[in-house]
Amino acid sequence: MRKWTGIFAALMALMFAVSTAQAGKLEDIKAKGKLVAGIKDSQQPFGFVDEKTKDIVGFEIDIVKYIADQMGVKLELKPVTSATRIPLLTQGEVDIVAATMTHQKQRESQVDFSITYFMTGQRLLVKKGGDIKSAKDLAGKKVGSAKGSTSEQNMKKAEPDCTVVSFETYPEAFLALKQGKVEAVTTDEAILVGIKYSDDNPDNWDIVGDYISAEPYGLGVVQNDSKFRNYVNQTLMKMWETGEYQKVYAKWFGKDTKNYIPLTWKMELWP
Ligand code: GLU
């Protein structure tokens, strides 16, 4: 009898595990009443700490806020870095990643991506008036970037004779540039714009060179949960179609901001 009770209990546990696994992220988020988003917290204007309020704010915070609002759940923000964002997602520590993450083919083996919600490309940030004008000028020199980024990979390909020094975050790479420890910082232009214009002396810095690569950002979601991914995609499209996306874009990248970047691309919209 005891044996059968044990088997029955094991079967019930298995059925529960299967049903919760099948329930998927969408149901899971609704059941817990919050969307946990992995975001950057030192990367203006995507995700950073507002000096006055001490809140984490930014373009990507507004994107995940819109998604949480549409789901009718609270939003919890968890800071991630370029290196930690994928592991934290695969370990289930965050439900979604909105952290300047390029939808790169190689990353498809670990996570799934939403449609593109931001478009940029990789360039270089250098001291104004210096000799560095392009990736080739970095041969034999040191360039700062972030661990776990496409930027460090692309830079090595663009100029194999440079040394890429990788930091946890881009502000740390910028500090190294200011201290003369590296000759340039390389990453997405939109991030470099944020770094340059959040400095006390933006005129000391120049963003130079051709685009080293195209960097389309996708929201990271767990693999093989198309119901959740579809929900995220359709919510992004709704954000664009209702004009909310453009409003949020103008707030962080519009003409009246210090990070002005014209909106020159269109979101993929399904009919
Ligand atoms: N978008 C690039 C990437 O996904 C560089 C920016 C970043 O490190 O977040 O790796």
PDB file of C-alpha atoms and ligand atoms in Angstrom:
ATOM      1  CA  MET A   1       0.000   0.000   0.000  1.00  0.00           C
ATOM      2  CA  ARG A   2       2.782   2.338   1.015  1.00  0.00           C
ATOM      3  CA  LYS A   3       4.501   1.590  -2.302  1.00  0.00           C
ATOM      4  CA  TRP A   4       1.397   2.640  -4.272  1.00  0.00           C
ATOM      5  CA  THR A   5       1.039   5.827  -2.243  1.00  0.00           C
ATOM      6  CA  GLY A   6       4.648   6.670  -3.100  1.00  0.00           C
ATOM      7  CA  ILE A   7       4.118   6.022  -6.793  1.00  0.00           C
ATOM      8  CA  PHE A   8       0.890   8.048  -6.751  1.00  0.00           C
ATOM      9  CA  ALA A   9       2.633  10.994  -5.061  1.00  0.00           C
ATOM     10  CA  ALA A  10       5.488  10.835  -7.585  1.00  0.00           C
ATOM     11  CA  LEU A  11       2.993  10.776 -10.461  1.00  0.00           C
ATOM     12  CA  MET A  12       1.114  13.780  -9.065  1.00  0.00           C
ATOM     13  CA  ALA A  13       4.396  15.699  -8.696  1.00  0.00           C
ATOM     14  CA  LEU A  14       5.312  14.853 -12.274  1.00  0.00           C
ATOM     15  CA  MET A  15       1.900  15.949 -13.582  1.00  0.00           C
ATOM     16  CA  PHE A  16       2.198  19.219 -11.672  1.00  0.00           C
ATOM     17  CA  ALA A  17       5.682  19.821 -13.087  1.00  0.00           C
ATOM     18  CA  VAL A  18       4.454  19.078 -16.612  1.00  0.00           C
ATOM     19  CA  SER A  19       1.410  21.323 -16.270  1.00  0.00           C
ATOM     20  CA  THR A  20       3.417  24.267 -14.929  1.00  0.00           C
ATOM     21  CA  ALA A  21       6.030  23.762 -17.646  1.00  0.00           C
ATOM     22  CA  GLN A  22       3.271  23.707 -20.269  1.00  0.00           C
ATOM     23  CA  ALA A  23       1.609  26.771 -18.771  1.00  0.00           C
ATOM     24  CA  GLY A  24       4.397  28.873 -20.263  1.00  0.00           C
ATOM     25  CA  LYS A  25       5.815  32.292 -19.456  1.00  0.00           C
ATOM     26  CA  LEU A  26       2.689  34.262 -20.248  1.00  0.00           C
ATOM     27  CA  GLU A  27       0.568  32.382 -17.695  1.00  0.00           C
ATOM     28  CA  ASP A  28       3.475  32.291 -15.275  1.00  0.00           C
ATOM     29  CA  ILE A  29       3.923  36.090 -15.375  1.00  0.00           C
ATOM     30  CA  LYS A  30       0.182  36.679 -15.002  1.00  0.00           C
ATOM     31  CA  ALA A  31       0.015  34.228 -12.073  1.00  0.00           C
ATOM     32  CA  LYS A  32       2.860  35.916 -10.200  1.00  0.00           C
ATOM     33  CA  GLY A  33       1.508  39.361 -11.082  1.00  0.00           C
ATOM     34  CA  LYS A  34       4.829  40.790 -12.263  1.00  0.00           C
ATOM     35  CA  LEU A  35       7.106  40.896 -15.248  1.00  0.00           C
ATOM     36  CA  VAL A  36      10.760  40.636 -14.252  1.00  0.00           C
ATOM     37  CA  ALA A  37      12.870  42.488 -16.788  1.00  0.00           C
ATOM     38  CA  GLY A  38      16.647  42.386 -17.151  1.00  0.00           C
ATOM     39  CA  ILE A  39      17.769  45.909 -18.000  1.00  0.00           C
ATOM     40  CA  LYS A  40      20.966  47.967 -18.052  1.00  0.00           C
ATOM     41  CA  ASP A  41      21.374  50.464 -15.209  1.00  0.00           C
ATOM     42  CA  SER A  42      24.402  52.480 -16.334  1.00  0.00           C
ATOM     43  CA  GLN A  43      23.730  52.986 -20.015  1.00  0.00           C
ATOM     44  CA  GLN A  44      22.186  56.297 -20.956  1.00  0.00           C
ATOM     45  CA  PRO A  45      19.574  56.686 -22.354  1.00  0.00           C
ATOM     46  CA  PHE A  46      18.575  52.994 -22.522  1.00  0.00           C
ATOM     47  CA  GLY A  47      18.625  52.209 -18.807  1.00  0.00           C
ATOM     48  CA  PHE A  48      20.304  54.284 -16.095  1.00  0.00           C
ATOM     49  CA  VAL A  49      19.803  55.650 -12.591  1.00  0.00           C
ATOM     50  CA  ASP A  50      18.094  59.042 -12.462  1.00  0.00           C
ATOM     51  CA  GLU A  51      20.348  61.136 -10.236  1.00  0.00           C
ATOM     52  CA  LYS A  52      17.465  62.939  -8.552  1.00  0.00           C
ATOM     53  CA  THR A  53      14.933  60.173  -7.994  1.00  0.00           C
ATOM     54  CA  LYS A  54      17.427  57.265  -7.857  1.00  0.00           C
ATOM     55  CA  ASP A  55      14.981  55.298 -10.020  1.00  0.00           C
ATOM     56  CA  ILE A  56      16.156  53.307 -13.018  1.00  0.00           C
ATOM     57  CA  VAL A  57      14.741  55.033 -16.094  1.00  0.00           C
ATOM     58  CA  GLY A  58      15.321  55.035 -19.841  1.00  0.00           C
ATOM     59  CA  PHE A  59      14.085  54.015 -23.272  1.00  0.00           C
ATOM     60  CA  GLU A  60      14.189  50.273 -22.583  1.00  0.00           C
ATOM     61  CA  ILE A  61      12.524  50.739 -19.207  1.00  0.00           C
ATOM     62  CA  ASP A  62       9.613  52.441 -21.002  1.00  0.00           C
ATOM     63  CA  ILE A  63       9.443  49.555 -23.488  1.00  0.00           C
ATOM     64  CA  VAL A  64       9.127  46.883 -20.779  1.00  0.00           C
ATOM     65  CA  LYS A  65       6.813  49.165 -18.765  1.00  0.00           C
ATOM     66  CA  TYR A  66       4.457  49.255 -21.758  1.00  0.00           C
ATOM     67  CA  ILE A  67       4.547  45.439 -22.015  1.00  0.00           C
ATOM     68  CA  ALA A  68       3.875  45.008 -18.271  1.00  0.00           C
ATOM     69  CA  ASP A  69       1.001  47.521 -18.447  1.00  0.00           C
ATOM     70  CA  GLN A  70      -0.530  45.668 -21.410  1.00  0.00           C
ATOM     71  CA  MET A  71      -0.331  42.452 -19.401  1.00  0.00           C
ATOM     72  CA  GLY A  72      -1.850  44.146 -16.385  1.00  0.00           C
ATOM     73  CA  VAL A  73       1.077  43.188 -14.140  1.00  0.00           C
ATOM     74  CA  LYS A  74       3.722  45.045 -12.131  1.00  0.00           C
ATOM     75  CA  LEU A  75       7.214  45.560 -13.460  1.00  0.00           C
ATOM     76  CA  GLU A  76      10.311  44.467 -11.577  1.00  0.00           C
ATOM     77  CA  LEU A  77      13.674  45.653 -12.907  1.00  0.00           C
ATOM     78  CA  LYS A  78      16.817  43.569 -12.493  1.00  0.00           C
ATOM     79  CA  PRO A  79      20.108  45.119 -13.625  1.00  0.00           C
ATOM     80  CA  VAL A  80      22.129  42.940 -15.994  1.00  0.00           C
ATOM     81  CA  THR A  81      25.377  43.400 -17.899  1.00  0.00           C
ATOM     82  CA  SER A  82      26.243  42.354 -21.432  1.00  0.00           C
ATOM     83  CA  ALA A  83      27.815  39.194 -19.999  1.00  0.00           C
ATOM     84  CA  THR A  84      25.085  38.245 -17.490  1.00  0.00           C
ATOM     85  CA  ARG A  85      21.901  38.960 -19.497  1.00  0.00           C
ATOM     86  CA  ILE A  86      21.708  35.609 -21.359  1.00  0.00           C
ATOM     87  CA  PRO A  87      22.594  33.383 -18.352  1.00  0.00           C
ATOM     88  CA  LEU A  88      20.065  35.236 -16.155  1.00  0.00           C
ATOM     89  CA  LEU A  89      17.381  34.649 -18.782  1.00  0.00           C
ATOM     90  CA  THR A  90      18.153  30.957 -19.306  1.00  0.00           C
ATOM     91  CA  GLN A  91      18.271  30.409 -15.526  1.00  0.00           C
ATOM     92  CA  GLY A  92      14.791  31.963 -15.190  1.00  0.00           C
ATOM     93  CA  GLU A  93      16.016  34.891 -13.055  1.00  0.00           C
ATOM     94  CA  VAL A  94      14.390  37.312 -15.500  1.00  0.00           C
ATOM     95  CA  ASP A  95      11.383  36.849 -17.818  1.00  0.00           C
ATOM     96  CA  ILE A  96      12.593  39.186 -20.520  1.00  0.00           C
ATOM     97  CA  VAL A  97      15.807  41.027 -21.416  1.00  0.00           C
ATOM     98  CA  ALA A  98      15.682  44.618 -22.676  1.00  0.00           C
ATOM     99  CA  ALA A  99      19.366  45.440 -22.520  1.00  0.00           C
ATOM    100  CA  THR A 100      20.743  46.795 -25.832  1.00  0.00           C
ATOM    101  CA  MET A 101      21.034  43.186 -26.956  1.00  0.00           C
ATOM    102  CA  THR A 102      21.618  42.583 -30.628  1.00  0.00           C
ATOM    103  CA  HIS A 103      19.638  39.821 -32.280  1.00  0.00           C
ATOM    104  CA  GLN A 104      22.691  37.878 -33.313  1.00  0.00           C
ATOM    105  CA  LYS A 105      22.438  34.488 -35.081  1.00  0.00           C
ATOM    106  CA  GLN A 106      24.950  32.975 -32.670  1.00  0.00           C
ATOM    107  CA  ARG A 107      22.768  33.896 -29.667  1.00  0.00           C
ATOM    108  CA  GLU A 108      19.811  32.023 -31.176  1.00  0.00           C
ATOM    109  CA  SER A 109      21.260  28.785 -29.793  1.00  0.00           C
ATOM    110  CA  GLN A 110      20.650  30.048 -26.246  1.00  0.00           C
ATOM    111  CA  VAL A 111      17.638  32.389 -26.307  1.00  0.00           C
ATOM    112  CA  ASP A 112      14.873  33.588 -28.614  1.00  0.00           C
ATOM    113  CA  PHE A 113      14.376  37.178 -29.726  1.00  0.00           C
ATOM    114  CA  SER A 114      11.446  39.476 -30.427  1.00  0.00           C
ATOM    115  CA  ILE A 115      11.200  41.502 -33.611  1.00  0.00           C
ATOM    116  CA  THR A 116      13.621  44.448 -33.798  1.00  0.00           C
ATOM    117  CA  TYR A 117      12.679  47.340 -31.484  1.00  0.00           C
ATOM    118  CA  PHE A 118      15.785  49.497 -32.045  1.00  0.00           C
ATOM    119  CA  MET A 119      18.317  49.798 -34.817  1.00  0.00           C
ATOM    120  CA  THR A 120      21.894  50.981 -34.523  1.00  0.00           C
ATOM    121  CA  GLY A 121      25.426  50.047 -35.632  1.00  0.00           C
ATOM    122  CA  GLN A 122      28.884  49.799 -34.134  1.00  0.00           C
ATOM    123  CA  ARG A 123      31.364  52.712 -34.232  1.00  0.00           C
ATOM    124  CA  LEU A 124      34.220  54.215 -32.189  1.00  0.00           C
ATOM    125  CA  LEU A 125      34.376  56.881 -29.491  1.00  0.00           C
ATOM    126  CA  VAL A 126      37.719  58.694 -29.361  1.00  0.00           C
ATOM    127  CA  LYS A 127      39.327  61.819 -27.964  1.00  0.00           C
ATOM    128  CA  LYS A 128      38.690  64.734 -30.302  1.00  0.00           C
ATOM    129  CA  GLY A 129      41.610  65.797 -32.454  1.00  0.00           C
ATOM    130  CA  GLY A 130      43.489  62.507 -32.099  1.00  0.00           C
ATOM    131  CA  ASP A 131      44.835  60.168 -34.801  1.00  0.00           C
ATOM    132  CA  ILE A 132      42.108  57.560 -34.644  1.00  0.00           C
ATOM    133  CA  LYS A 133      39.596  57.987 -37.441  1.00  0.00           C
ATOM    134  CA  SER A 134      38.690  54.381 -38.220  1.00  0.00           C
ATOM    135  CA  ALA A 135      39.016  50.783 -36.971  1.00  0.00           C
ATOM    136  CA  LYS A 136      42.237  50.320 -39.008  1.00  0.00           C
ATOM    137  CA  ASP A 137      43.921  53.119 -37.021  1.00  0.00           C
ATOM    138  CA  LEU A 138      43.645  50.936 -33.930  1.00  0.00           C
ATOM    139  CA  ALA A 139      46.248  48.423 -35.179  1.00  0.00           C
ATOM    140  CA  GLY A 140      48.757  47.890 -32.354  1.00  0.00           C
ATOM    141  CA  LYS A 141      46.531  49.901 -29.962  1.00  0.00           C
ATOM    142  CA  LYS A 142      44.123  49.128 -27.133  1.00  0.00           C
ATOM    143  CA  VAL A 143      40.367  49.599 -27.440  1.00  0.00           C
ATOM    144  CA  GLY A 144      37.835  49.283 -24.629  1.00  0.00           C
ATOM    145  CA  SER A 145      34.519  47.449 -24.869  1.00  0.00           C
ATOM    146  CA  ALA A 146      32.204  45.253 -22.745  1.00  0.00           C
ATOM    147  CA  LYS A 147      32.495  41.563 -21.887  1.00  0.00           C
ATOM    148  CA  GLY A 148      29.935  39.409 -23.645  1.00  0.00           C
ATOM    149  CA  SER A 149      29.163  41.990 -26.321  1.00  0.00           C
ATOM    150  CA  THR A 150      29.046  41.715 -30.089  1.00  0.00           C
ATOM    151  CA  SER A 151      31.229  44.848 -30.024  1.00  0.00           C
ATOM    152  CA  GLU A 152      34.286  43.013 -28.684  1.00  0.00           C
ATOM    153  CA  GLN A 153      33.825  40.208 -31.253  1.00  0.00           C
ATOM    154  CA  ASN A 154      33.287  42.588 -34.196  1.00  0.00           C
ATOM    155  CA  MET A 155      36.243  44.778 -33.247  1.00  0.00           C
ATOM    156  CA  LYS A 156      38.630  41.819 -33.276  1.00  0.00           C
ATOM    157  CA  LYS A 157      37.398  40.943 -36.767  1.00  0.00           C
ATOM    158  CA  ALA A 158      37.549  44.532 -38.047  1.00  0.00           C
ATOM    159  CA  GLU A 159      41.158  45.034 -36.908  1.00  0.00           C
ATOM    160  CA  PRO A 160      42.848  41.788 -35.800  1.00  0.00           C
ATOM    161  CA  ASP A 161      45.979  43.709 -34.747  1.00  0.00           C
ATOM    162  CA  CYS A 162      44.261  45.708 -32.024  1.00  0.00           C
ATOM    163  CA  THR A 163      43.918  44.617 -28.391  1.00  0.00           C
ATOM    164  CA  VAL A 164      40.364  44.622 -27.075  1.00  0.00           C
ATOM    165  CA  VAL A 165      40.192  45.320 -23.344  1.00  0.00           C
ATOM    166  CA  SER A 166      36.795  44.223 -22.075  1.00  0.00           C
ATOM    167  CA  PHE A 167      35.088  45.767 -19.054  1.00  0.00           C
ATOM    168  CA  GLU A 168      31.834  44.827 -17.286  1.00  0.00           C
ATOM    169  CA  THR A 169      30.146  48.017 -18.486  1.00  0.00           C
ATOM    170  CA  TYR A 170      30.687  50.736 -21.085  1.00  0.00           C
ATOM    171  CA  PRO A 171      31.078  53.559 -18.527  1.00  0.00           C
ATOM    172  CA  GLU A 172      34.095  51.629 -17.174  1.00  0.00           C
ATOM    173  CA  ALA A 173      35.522  51.415 -20.702  1.00  0.00           C
ATOM    174  CA  PHE A 174      34.954  55.169 -21.071  1.00  0.00           C
ATOM    175  CA  LEU A 175      36.782  55.822 -17.785  1.00  0.00           C
ATOM    176  CA  ALA A 176      39.741  53.860 -19.178  1.00  0.00           C
ATOM    177  CA  LEU A 177      39.629  56.093 -22.287  1.00  0.00           C
ATOM    178  CA  LYS A 178      39.643  59.197 -20.089  1.00  0.00           C
ATOM    179  CA  GLN A 179      42.598  57.812 -18.134  1.00  0.00           C
ATOM    180  CA  GLY A 180      44.500  57.106 -21.351  1.00  0.00           C
ATOM    181  CA  LYS A 181      44.491  53.325 -20.754  1.00  0.00           C
ATOM    182  CA  VAL A 182      42.753  52.675 -24.086  1.00  0.00           C
ATOM    183  CA  GLU A 183      42.713  54.746 -27.287  1.00  0.00           C
ATOM    184  CA  ALA A 184      39.020  54.252 -28.083  1.00  0.00           C
ATOM    185  CA  VAL A 185      35.767  52.746 -26.866  1.00  0.00           C
ATOM    186  CA  THR A 186      33.822  50.672 -29.323  1.00  0.00           C
ATOM    187  CA  THR A 187      30.180  49.685 -29.225  1.00  0.00           C
ATOM    188  CA  ASP A 188      26.839  50.678 -30.751  1.00  0.00           C
ATOM    189  CA  GLU A 189      26.612  54.286 -31.896  1.00  0.00           C
ATOM    190  CA  ALA A 190      23.472  54.918 -29.821  1.00  0.00           C
ATOM    191  CA  ILE A 191      25.340  53.844 -26.674  1.00  0.00           C
ATOM    192  CA  LEU A 192      28.358  55.990 -27.616  1.00  0.00           C
ATOM    193  CA  VAL A 193      26.041  58.987 -28.103  1.00  0.00           C
ATOM    194  CA  GLY A 194      24.718  58.388 -24.561  1.00  0.00           C
ATOM    195  CA  ILE A 195      28.258  58.191 -23.142  1.00  0.00           C
ATOM    196  CA  LYS A 196      29.505  61.281 -24.972  1.00  0.00           C
ATOM    197  CA  TYR A 197      26.584  63.492 -24.014  1.00  0.00           C
ATOM    198  CA  SER A 198      26.426  62.383 -20.397  1.00  0.00           C
ATOM    199  CA  ASP A 199      30.026  63.530 -19.945  1.00  0.00           C
ATOM    200  CA  ASP A 200      30.637  66.990 -18.443  1.00  0.00           C
ATOM    201  CA  ASN A 201      32.616  67.920 -21.569  1.00  0.00           C
ATOM    202  CA  PRO A 202      30.968  66.225 -24.574  1.00  0.00           C
ATOM    203  CA  ASP A 203      33.030  68.364 -26.945  1.00  0.00           C
ATOM    204  CA  ASN A 204      36.160  66.498 -25.890  1.00  0.00           C
ATOM    205  CA  TRP A 205      34.911  63.370 -27.649  1.00  0.00           C
ATOM    206  CA  ASP A 206      34.151  62.309 -31.190  1.00  0.00           C
ATOM    207  CA  ILE A 207      32.264  59.356 -32.630  1.00  0.00           C
ATOM    208  CA  VAL A 208      34.223  58.266 -35.693  1.00  0.00           C
ATOM    209  CA  GLY A 209      34.627  55.688 -38.450  1.00  0.00           C
ATOM    210  CA  ASP A 210      32.349  53.729 -40.739  1.00  0.00           C
ATOM    211  CA  TYR A 211      29.850  51.346 -39.242  1.00  0.00           C
ATOM    212  CA  ILE A 212      31.701  48.203 -38.213  1.00  0.00           C
ATOM    213  CA  SER A 213      28.423  46.256 -38.074  1.00  0.00           C
ATOM    214  CA  ALA A 214      24.622  46.528 -37.977  1.00  0.00           C
ATOM    215  CA  GLU A 215      23.161  46.028 -34.509  1.00  0.00           C
ATOM    216  CA  PRO A 216      19.393  45.396 -34.473  1.00  0.00           C
ATOM    217  CA  TYR A 217      18.104  45.046 -30.893  1.00  0.00           C
ATOM    218  CA  GLY A 218      15.616  42.330 -29.947  1.00  0.00           C
ATOM    219  CA  LEU A 219      14.011  41.615 -26.594  1.00  0.00           C
ATOM    220  CA  GLY A 220      15.426  38.361 -25.247  1.00  0.00           C
ATOM    221  CA  VAL A 221      12.932  35.680 -24.210  1.00  0.00           C
ATOM    222  CA  VAL A 222      13.242  32.009 -23.256  1.00  0.00           C
ATOM    223  CA  GLN A 223      13.566  29.514 -26.069  1.00  0.00           C
ATOM    224  CA  ASN A 224      10.644  27.570 -27.484  1.00  0.00           C
ATOM    225  CA  ASP A 225       7.785  29.546 -25.932  1.00  0.00           C
ATOM    226  CA  SER A 226       6.135  30.961 -29.021  1.00  0.00           C
ATOM    227  CA  LYS A 227       2.997  31.991 -27.129  1.00  0.00           C
ATOM    228  CA  PHE A 228       4.989  34.449 -24.998  1.00  0.00           C
ATOM    229  CA  ARG A 229       7.210  35.565 -27.875  1.00  0.00           C
ATOM    230  CA  ASN A 230       4.128  36.229 -30.043  1.00  0.00           C
ATOM    231  CA  TYR A 231       2.594  38.215 -27.225  1.00  0.00           C
ATOM    232  CA  VAL A 232       5.750  40.317 -26.903  1.00  0.00           C
ATOM    233  CA  ASN A 233       5.961  40.816 -30.695  1.00  0.00           C
ATOM    234  CA  GLN A 234       2.332  41.833 -31.007  1.00  0.00           C
ATOM    235  CA  THR A 235       2.678  44.207 -28.053  1.00  0.00           C
ATOM    236  CA  LEU A 236       5.703  45.864 -29.692  1.00  0.00           C
ATOM    237  CA  MET A 237       3.703  46.235 -32.929  1.00  0.00           C
ATOM    238  CA  LYS A 238       0.777  47.706 -31.004  1.00  0.00           C
ATOM    239  CA  MET A 239       3.188  50.159 -29.363  1.00  0.00           C
ATOM    240  CA  TRP A 240       4.393  51.255 -32.807  1.00  0.00           C
ATOM    241  CA  GLU A 241       0.934  51.347 -34.441  1.00  0.00           C
ATOM    242  CA  THR A 242      -0.648  53.408 -31.663  1.00  0.00           C
ATOM    243  CA  GLY A 243       2.205  55.937 -31.754  1.00  0.00           C
ATOM    244  CA  GLU A 244       3.291  55.119 -28.201  1.00  0.00           C
ATOM    245  CA  TYR A 245       6.646  53.834 -29.438  1.00  0.00           C
ATOM    246  CA  GLN A 246       7.308  57.088 -31.311  1.00  0.00           C
ATOM    247  CA  LYS A 247       6.369  59.082 -28.191  1.00  0.00           C
ATOM    248  CA  VAL A 248       8.792  57.092 -26.043  1.00  0.00           C
ATOM    249  CA  TYR A 249      11.460  57.322 -28.761  1.00  0.00           C
ATOM    250  CA  ALA A 250      11.071  61.121 -28.909  1.00  0.00           C
ATOM    251  CA  LYS A 251      11.343  61.324 -25.115  1.00  0.00           C
ATOM    252  CA  TRP A 252      14.797  59.707 -25.133  1.00  0.00           C
ATOM    253  CA  PHE A 253      16.202  60.298 -28.642  1.00  0.00           C
ATOM    254  CA  GLY A 254      14.133  63.206 -30.003  1.00  0.00           C
ATOM    255  CA  LYS A 255      15.327  66.620 -31.215  1.00  0.00           C
ATOM    256  CA  ASP A 256      14.881  68.176 -27.783  1.00  0.00           C
ATOM    257  CA  THR A 257      17.112  65.642 -26.059  1.00  0.00           C
ATOM    258  CA  LYS A 258      20.891  65.621 -25.791  1.00  0.00           C
ATOM    259  CA  ASN A 259      20.904  62.142 -27.364  1.00  0.00           C
ATOM    260  CA  TYR A 260      19.235  63.177 -30.630  1.00  0.00           C
ATOM    261  CA  ILE A 261      19.140  60.278 -33.112  1.00  0.00           C
ATOM    262  CA  PRO A 262      16.564  60.585 -35.930  1.00  0.00           C
ATOM    263  CA  LEU A 263      14.171  57.654 -36.228  1.00  0.00           C
ATOM    264  CA  THR A 264      15.137  56.344 -39.664  1.00  0.00           C
ATOM    265  CA  TRP A 265      13.908  52.739 -39.585  1.00  0.00           C
ATOM    266  CA  LYS A 266      10.476  51.106 -39.360  1.00  0.00           C
ATOM    267  CA  MET A 267       9.379  48.264 -37.144  1.00  0.00           C
ATOM    268  CA  GLU A 268       8.398  45.022 -38.878  1.00  0.00           C
ATOM    269  CA  LEU A 269       4.597  45.040 -38.752  1.00  0.00           C
ATOM    270  CA  TRP A 270       2.563  41.942 -39.448  1.00  0.00           C
ATOM    271  CA  PRO A 271      -0.747  42.519 -41.261  1.00  0.00           C
TER     272      PRO A 271
HETATM  273  N1  GLU B   1      24.373  45.482 -28.991  1.00  0.00           N
HETATM  274  C1  GLU B   1      25.621  44.870 -28.697  1.00  0.00           C
HETATM  275  C2  GLU B   1      25.432  43.527 -28.021  1.00  0.00           C
HETATM  276  O1  GLU B   1      24.386  43.043 -27.948  1.00  0.00           O
HETATM  277  C3  GLU B   1      26.528  45.753 -27.888  1.00  0.00           C
HETATM  278  C4  GLU B   1      25.883  46.448 -26.740  1.00  0.00           C
HETATM  279  C5  GLU B   1      25.880  45.663 -25.458  1.00  0.00           C
HETATM  280  O2  GLU B   1      26.902  45.083 -25.087  1.00  0.00           O
HETATM  281  O3  GLU B   1      24.852  45.660 -24.790  1.00  0.00           O
HETATM  282  O4  GLU B   1      26.338  42.885 -27.624  1.00  0.00           O
END
